[in-house]
Coordinates of N, CA and C in Angstrom, one line a residue:
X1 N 201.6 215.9 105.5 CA 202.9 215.8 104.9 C 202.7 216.2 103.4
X2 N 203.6 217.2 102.6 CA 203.5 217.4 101.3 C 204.2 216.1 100.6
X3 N 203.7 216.2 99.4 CA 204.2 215.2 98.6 C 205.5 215.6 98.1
X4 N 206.7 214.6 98.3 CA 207.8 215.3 98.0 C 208.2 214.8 96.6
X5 N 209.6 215.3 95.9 CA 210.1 215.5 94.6 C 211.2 214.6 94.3
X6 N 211.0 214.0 93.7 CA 212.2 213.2 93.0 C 213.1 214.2 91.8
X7 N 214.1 214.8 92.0 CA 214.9 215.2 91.1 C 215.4 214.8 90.2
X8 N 215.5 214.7 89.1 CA 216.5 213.4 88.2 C 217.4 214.6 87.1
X9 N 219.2 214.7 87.2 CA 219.8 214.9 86.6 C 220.4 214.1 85.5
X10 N 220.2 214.9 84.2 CA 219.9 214.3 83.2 C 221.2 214.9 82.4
X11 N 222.3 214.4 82.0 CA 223.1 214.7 80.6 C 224.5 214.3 80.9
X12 N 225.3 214.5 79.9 CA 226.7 214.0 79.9 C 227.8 214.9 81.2
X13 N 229.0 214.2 81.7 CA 229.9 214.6 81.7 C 230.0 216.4 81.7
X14 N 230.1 217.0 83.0 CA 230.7 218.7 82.6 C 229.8 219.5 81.9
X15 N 228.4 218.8 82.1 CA 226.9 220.0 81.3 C 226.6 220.8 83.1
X16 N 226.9 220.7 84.0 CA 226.6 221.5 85.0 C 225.4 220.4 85.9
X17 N 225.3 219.1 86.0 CA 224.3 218.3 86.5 C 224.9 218.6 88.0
X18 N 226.2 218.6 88.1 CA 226.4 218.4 89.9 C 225.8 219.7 90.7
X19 N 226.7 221.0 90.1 CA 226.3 222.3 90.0 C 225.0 222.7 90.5
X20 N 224.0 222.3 89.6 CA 222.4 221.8 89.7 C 222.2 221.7 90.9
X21 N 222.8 220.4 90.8 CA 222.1 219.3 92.1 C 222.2 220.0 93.5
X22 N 223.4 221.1 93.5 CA 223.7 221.5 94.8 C 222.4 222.5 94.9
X23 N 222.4 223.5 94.0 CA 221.7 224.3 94.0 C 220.3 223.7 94.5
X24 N 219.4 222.6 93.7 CA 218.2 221.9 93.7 C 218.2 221.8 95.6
X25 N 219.2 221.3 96.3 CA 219.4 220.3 97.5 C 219.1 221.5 98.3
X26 N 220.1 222.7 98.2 CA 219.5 223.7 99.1 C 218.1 224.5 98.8
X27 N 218.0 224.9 97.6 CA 216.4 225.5 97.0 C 215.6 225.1 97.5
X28 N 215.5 223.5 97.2 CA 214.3 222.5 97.9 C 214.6 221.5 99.0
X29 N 214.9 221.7 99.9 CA 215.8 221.2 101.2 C 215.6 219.5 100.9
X30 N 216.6 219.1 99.7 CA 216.5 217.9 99.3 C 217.7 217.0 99.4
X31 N 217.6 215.9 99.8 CA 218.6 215.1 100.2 C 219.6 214.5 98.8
X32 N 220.7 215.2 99.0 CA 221.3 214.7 97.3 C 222.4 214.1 96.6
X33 N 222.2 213.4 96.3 CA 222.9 211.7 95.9 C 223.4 212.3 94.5
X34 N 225.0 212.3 94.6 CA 226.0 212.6 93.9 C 226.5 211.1 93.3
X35 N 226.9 210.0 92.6 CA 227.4 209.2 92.4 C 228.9 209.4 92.8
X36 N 229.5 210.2 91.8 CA 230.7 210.3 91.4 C 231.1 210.8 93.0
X37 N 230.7 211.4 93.9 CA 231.4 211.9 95.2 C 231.6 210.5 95.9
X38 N 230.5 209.4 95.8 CA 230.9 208.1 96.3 C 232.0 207.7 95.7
X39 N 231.8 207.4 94.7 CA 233.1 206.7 94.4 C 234.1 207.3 94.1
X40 N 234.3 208.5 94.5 CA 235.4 208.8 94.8 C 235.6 208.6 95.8
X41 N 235.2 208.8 97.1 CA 235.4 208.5 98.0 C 235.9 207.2 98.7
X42 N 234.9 205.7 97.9 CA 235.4 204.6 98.0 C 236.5 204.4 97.2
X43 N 236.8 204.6 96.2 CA 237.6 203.9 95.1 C 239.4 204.9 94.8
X44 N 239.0 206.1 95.2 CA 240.0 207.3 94.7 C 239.7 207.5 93.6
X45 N 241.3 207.2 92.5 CA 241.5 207.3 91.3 C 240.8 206.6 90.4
X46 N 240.4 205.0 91.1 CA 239.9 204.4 90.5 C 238.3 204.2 89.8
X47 N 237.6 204.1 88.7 CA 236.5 204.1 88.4 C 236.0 202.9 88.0
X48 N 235.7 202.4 89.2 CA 235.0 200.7 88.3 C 233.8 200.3 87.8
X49 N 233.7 199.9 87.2 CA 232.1 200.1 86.3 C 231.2 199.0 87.2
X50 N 231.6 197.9 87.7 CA 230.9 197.6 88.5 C 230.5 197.9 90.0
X51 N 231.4 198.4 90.6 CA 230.6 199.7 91.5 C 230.4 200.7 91.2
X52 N 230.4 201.2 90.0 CA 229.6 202.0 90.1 C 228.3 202.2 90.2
X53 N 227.8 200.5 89.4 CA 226.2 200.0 89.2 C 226.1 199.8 90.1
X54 N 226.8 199.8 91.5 CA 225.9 198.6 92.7 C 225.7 200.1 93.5
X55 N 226.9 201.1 93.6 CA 226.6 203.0 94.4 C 225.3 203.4 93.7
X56 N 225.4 203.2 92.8 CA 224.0 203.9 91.7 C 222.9 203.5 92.9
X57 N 222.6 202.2 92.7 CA 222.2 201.3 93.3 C 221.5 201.6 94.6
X58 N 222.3 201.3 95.4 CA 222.3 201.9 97.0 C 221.8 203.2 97.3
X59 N 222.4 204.1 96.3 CA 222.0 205.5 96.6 C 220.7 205.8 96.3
X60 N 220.2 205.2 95.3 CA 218.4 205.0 94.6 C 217.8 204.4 95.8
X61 N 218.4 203.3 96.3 CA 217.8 202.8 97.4 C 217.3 203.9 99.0
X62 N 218.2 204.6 99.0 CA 218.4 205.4 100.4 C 217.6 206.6 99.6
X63 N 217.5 207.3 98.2 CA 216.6 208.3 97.8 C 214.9 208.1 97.6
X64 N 214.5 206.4 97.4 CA 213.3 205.7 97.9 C 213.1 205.8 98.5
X65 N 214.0 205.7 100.0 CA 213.6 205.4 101.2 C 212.9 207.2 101.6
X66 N 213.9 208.2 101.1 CA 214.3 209.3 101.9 C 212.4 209.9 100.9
X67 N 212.2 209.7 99.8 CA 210.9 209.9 99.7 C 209.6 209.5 100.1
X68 N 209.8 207.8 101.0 CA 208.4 207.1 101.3 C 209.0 208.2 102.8
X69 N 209.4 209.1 103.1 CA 209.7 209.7 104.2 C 209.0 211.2 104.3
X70 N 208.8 211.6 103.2 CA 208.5 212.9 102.7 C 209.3 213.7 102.4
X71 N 210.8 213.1 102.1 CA 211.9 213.9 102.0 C 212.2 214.2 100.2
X72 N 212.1 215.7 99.5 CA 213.3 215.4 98.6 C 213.8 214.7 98.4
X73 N 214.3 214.7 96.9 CA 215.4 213.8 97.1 C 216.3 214.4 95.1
X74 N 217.6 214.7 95.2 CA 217.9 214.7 93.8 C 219.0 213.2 93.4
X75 N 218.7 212.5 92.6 CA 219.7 212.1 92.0 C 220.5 212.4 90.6
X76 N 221.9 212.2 90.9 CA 223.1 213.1 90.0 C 223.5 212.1 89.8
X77 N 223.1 211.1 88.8 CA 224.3 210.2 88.2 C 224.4 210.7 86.5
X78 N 223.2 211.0 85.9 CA 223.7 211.5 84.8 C 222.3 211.0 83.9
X79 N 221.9 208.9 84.3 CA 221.0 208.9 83.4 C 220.6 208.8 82.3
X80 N 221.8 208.3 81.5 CA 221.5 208.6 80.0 C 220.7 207.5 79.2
X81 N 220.2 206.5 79.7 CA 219.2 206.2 79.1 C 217.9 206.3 79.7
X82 N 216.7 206.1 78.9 CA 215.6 206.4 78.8 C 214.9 205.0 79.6
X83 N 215.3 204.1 79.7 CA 215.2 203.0 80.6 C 215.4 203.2 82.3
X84 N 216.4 204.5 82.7 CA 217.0 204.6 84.0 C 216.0 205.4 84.3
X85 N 215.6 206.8 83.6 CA 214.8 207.3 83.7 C 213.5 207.2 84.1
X86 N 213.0 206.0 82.9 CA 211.5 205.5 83.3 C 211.4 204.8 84.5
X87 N 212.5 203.7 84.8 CA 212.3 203.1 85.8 C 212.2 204.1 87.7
X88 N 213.0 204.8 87.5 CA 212.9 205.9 88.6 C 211.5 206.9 88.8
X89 N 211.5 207.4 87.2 CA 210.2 207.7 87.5 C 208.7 206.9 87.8
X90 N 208.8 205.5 87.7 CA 207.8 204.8 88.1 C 208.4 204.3 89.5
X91 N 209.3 204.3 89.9 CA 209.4 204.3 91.6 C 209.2 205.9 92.1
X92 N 209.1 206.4 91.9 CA 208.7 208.0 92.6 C 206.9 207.8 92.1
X93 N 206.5 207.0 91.2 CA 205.2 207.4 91.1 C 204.0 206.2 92.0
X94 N 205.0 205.0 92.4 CA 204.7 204.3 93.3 C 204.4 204.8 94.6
X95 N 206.0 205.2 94.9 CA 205.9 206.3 96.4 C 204.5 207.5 96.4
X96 N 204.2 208.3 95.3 CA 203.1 208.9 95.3 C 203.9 210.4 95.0
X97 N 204.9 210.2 94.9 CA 206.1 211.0 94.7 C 206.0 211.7 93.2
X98 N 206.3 213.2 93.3 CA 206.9 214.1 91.8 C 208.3 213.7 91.3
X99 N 208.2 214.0 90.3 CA 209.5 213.6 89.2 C 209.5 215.1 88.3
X100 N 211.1 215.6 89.1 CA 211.0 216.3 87.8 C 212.4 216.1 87.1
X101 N 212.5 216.2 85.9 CA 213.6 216.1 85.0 C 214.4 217.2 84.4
X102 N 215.7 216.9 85.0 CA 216.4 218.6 84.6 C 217.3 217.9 83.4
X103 N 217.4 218.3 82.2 CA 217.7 218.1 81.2 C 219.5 219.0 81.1
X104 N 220.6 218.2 80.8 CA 221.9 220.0 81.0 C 222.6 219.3 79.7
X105 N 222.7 220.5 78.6 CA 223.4 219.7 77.4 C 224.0 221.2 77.0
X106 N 225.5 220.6 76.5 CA 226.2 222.0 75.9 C 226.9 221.8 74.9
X107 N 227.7 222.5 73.8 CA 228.3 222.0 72.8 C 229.6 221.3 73.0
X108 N 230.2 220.3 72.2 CA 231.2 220.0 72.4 C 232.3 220.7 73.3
X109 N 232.4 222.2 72.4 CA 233.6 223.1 73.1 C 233.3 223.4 74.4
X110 N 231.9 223.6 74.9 CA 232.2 223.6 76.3 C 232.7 223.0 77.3
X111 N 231.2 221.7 76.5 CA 232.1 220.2 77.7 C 233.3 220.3 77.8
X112 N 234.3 220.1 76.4 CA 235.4 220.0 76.6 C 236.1 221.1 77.9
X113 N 235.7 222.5 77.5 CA 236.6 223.5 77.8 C 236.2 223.7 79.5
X114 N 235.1 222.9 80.0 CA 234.9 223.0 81.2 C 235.4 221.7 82.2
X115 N 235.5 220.3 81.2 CA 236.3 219.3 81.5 C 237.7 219.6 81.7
X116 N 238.4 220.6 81.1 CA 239.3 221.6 81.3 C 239.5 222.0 82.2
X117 N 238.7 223.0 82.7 CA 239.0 223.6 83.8 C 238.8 222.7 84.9
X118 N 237.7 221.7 85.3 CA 237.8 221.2 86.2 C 239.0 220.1 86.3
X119 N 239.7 219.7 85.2 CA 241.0 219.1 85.3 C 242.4 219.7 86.6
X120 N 242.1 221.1 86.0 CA 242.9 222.1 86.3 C 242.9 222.3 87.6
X121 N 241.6 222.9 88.2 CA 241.1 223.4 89.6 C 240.9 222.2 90.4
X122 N 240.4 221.5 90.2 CA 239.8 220.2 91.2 C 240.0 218.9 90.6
X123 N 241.1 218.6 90.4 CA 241.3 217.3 90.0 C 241.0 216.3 90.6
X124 N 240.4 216.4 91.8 CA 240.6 215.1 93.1 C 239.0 214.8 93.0
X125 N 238.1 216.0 92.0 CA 236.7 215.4 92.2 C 236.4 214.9 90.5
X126 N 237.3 214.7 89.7 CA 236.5 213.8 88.4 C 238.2 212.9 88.2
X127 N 237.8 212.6 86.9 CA 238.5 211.5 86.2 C 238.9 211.6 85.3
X128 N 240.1 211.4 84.6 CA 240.3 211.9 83.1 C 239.6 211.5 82.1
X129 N 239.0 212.4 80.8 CA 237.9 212.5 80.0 C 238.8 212.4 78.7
X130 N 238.9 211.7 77.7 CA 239.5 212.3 76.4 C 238.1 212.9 75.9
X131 N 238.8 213.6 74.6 CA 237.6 214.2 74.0 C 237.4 213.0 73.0
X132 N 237.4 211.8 72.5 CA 237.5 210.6 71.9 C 236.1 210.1 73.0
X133 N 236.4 209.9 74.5 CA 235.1 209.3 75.1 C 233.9 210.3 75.3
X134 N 234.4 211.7 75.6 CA 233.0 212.6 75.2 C 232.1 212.4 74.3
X135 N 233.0 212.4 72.9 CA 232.1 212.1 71.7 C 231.2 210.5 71.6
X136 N 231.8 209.4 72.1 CA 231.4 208.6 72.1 C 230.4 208.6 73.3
X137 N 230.0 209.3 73.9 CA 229.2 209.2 75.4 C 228.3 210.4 75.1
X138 N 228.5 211.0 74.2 CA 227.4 212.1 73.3 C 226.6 211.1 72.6
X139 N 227.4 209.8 71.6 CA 227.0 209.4 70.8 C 225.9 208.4 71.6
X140 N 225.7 207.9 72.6 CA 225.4 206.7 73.4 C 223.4 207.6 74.3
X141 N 223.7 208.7 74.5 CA 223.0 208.9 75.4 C 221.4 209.3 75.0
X142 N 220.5 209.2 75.3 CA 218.7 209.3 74.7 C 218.5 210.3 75.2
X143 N 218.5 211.3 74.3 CA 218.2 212.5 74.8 C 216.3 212.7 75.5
X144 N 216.5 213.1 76.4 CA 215.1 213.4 76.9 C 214.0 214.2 76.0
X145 N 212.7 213.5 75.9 CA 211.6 214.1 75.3 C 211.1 215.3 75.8
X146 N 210.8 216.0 74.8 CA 209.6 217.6 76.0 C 208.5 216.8 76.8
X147 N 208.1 215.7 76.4 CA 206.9 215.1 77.2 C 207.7 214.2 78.3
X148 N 208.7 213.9 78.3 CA 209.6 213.0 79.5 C 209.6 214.4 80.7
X149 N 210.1 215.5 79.7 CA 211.2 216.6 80.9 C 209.9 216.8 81.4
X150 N 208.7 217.2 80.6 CA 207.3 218.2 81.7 C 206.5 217.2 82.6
X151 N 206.9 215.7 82.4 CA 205.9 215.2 82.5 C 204.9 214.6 82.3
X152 N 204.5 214.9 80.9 CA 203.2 215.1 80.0 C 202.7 213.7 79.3
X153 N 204.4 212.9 79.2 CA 204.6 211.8 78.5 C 204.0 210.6 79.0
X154 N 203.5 209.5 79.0 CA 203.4 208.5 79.7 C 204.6 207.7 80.2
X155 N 204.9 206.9 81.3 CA 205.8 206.3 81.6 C 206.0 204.9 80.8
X156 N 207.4 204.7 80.0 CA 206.8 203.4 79.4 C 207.3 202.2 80.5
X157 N 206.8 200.9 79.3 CA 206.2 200.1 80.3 C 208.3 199.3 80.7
X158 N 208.4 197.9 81.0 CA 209.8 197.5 81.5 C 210.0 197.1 79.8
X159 N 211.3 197.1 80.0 CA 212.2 196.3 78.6 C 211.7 194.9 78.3
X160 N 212.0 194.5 77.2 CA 211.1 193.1 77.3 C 212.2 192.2 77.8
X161 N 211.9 191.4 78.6 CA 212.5 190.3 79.7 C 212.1 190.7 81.2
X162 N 211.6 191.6 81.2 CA 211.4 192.3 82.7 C 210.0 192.8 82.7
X163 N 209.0 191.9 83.8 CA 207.6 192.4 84.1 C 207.3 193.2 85.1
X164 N 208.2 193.9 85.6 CA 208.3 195.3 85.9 C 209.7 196.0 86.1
X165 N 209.5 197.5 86.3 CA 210.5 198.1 86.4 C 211.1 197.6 87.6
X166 N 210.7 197.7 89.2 CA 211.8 197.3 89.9 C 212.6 196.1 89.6
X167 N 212.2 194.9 88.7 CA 212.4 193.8 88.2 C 213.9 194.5 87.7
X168 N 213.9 195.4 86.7 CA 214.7 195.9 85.6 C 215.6 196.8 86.5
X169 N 215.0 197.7 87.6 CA 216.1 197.9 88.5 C 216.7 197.4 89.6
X170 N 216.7 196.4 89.4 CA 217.4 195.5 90.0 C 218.6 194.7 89.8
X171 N 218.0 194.4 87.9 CA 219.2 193.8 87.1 C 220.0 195.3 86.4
X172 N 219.8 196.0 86.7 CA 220.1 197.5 86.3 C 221.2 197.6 87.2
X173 N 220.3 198.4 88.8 CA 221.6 198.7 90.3 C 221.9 197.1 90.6
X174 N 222.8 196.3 90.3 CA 222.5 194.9 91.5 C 222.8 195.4 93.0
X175 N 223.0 194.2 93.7 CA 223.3 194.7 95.3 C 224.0 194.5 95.4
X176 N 225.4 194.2 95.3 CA 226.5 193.7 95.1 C 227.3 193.4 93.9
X177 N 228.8 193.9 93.7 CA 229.5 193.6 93.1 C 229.9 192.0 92.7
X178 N 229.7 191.4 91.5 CA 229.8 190.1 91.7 C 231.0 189.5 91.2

């Protein structure tokens, strides 16, 4: 059995991560874990910040699973800190699993002008965006290292309170909405 690939989509809102993801799932016949399609699906209109942690969650759970399998696997939640990242990449490096990191960043006017269009065309697959929370979710997010995206970098170690990463994804995804 080859060793399979952990995918990780990395950047804000309307940089083309879902896009990606589709392309990544058929390229490399990889099993791929959209967030935002779940909760749409569970919630509709609604976006609750606490399922969204526990879908995150679950879905990491079933992309673990689908790698101690030999299976691909991409996750599309976005990622934006350097904690979610590490912690993933040290569960894909447990499984024995590759990690690669697709990095998608564009200027303001695109995001916007592509949060635009998908307003427009497919309103039933996102949420409304001001350009007020773009900027503020530009401002929030750790941009990925060249030694993170190749690889090259070492994984760091858990946040301090947490003696390891699953520890930290755990209090990260919980299992339930509380």
């Amino acid at each position: 059995m080859s060793q399979p690939t952990l995918f990780l989509t990395v950047g804000l809102p309307c940089t083309g991560k879902t896009t990606a993801a589709r392309r990544i799932e058929i390229e490399h016949t990889a099993l791929r874990l959209t967030k935002d399609e779940w909760v749409k699906a569970l919630y509709g209109h609604e976006n609750p910040p606490p399922a969204q942690a526990v879908i995150e969650g679950l879905l990491i759970q079933i992309g673990l699973r689908a790698l101690e399998l030999g299976i691909n696997v991409v996750i599309d939640f976005g990622l934006w800190s350097r904690d979610e990242r590490s912690a993933l990449r040290q569960a894909a490096a447990d499984l024995d699993a590759r990690v690669q990191l697709r990095y998608f960043a564009l200027t303001p006017a695109e995001q916007r002008s592509r949060r635009d269009r998908r307003q427009a065309d497919a309103p039933h697959t996102t949420w409304p965006m001001s350009d007020e929370e773009l900027a503020e979710w530009a401002a929030t997010i750790d941009i990925p290292t060249p030694g993170e995206l190749d690889g090259s970098e070492p994984i760091d170690g858990p946040p301090p309170g947490f003696t390891t990463w699953h520890e930290w994804r755990t209090h990260r995804w919980p299992p339930s909405v509380s």
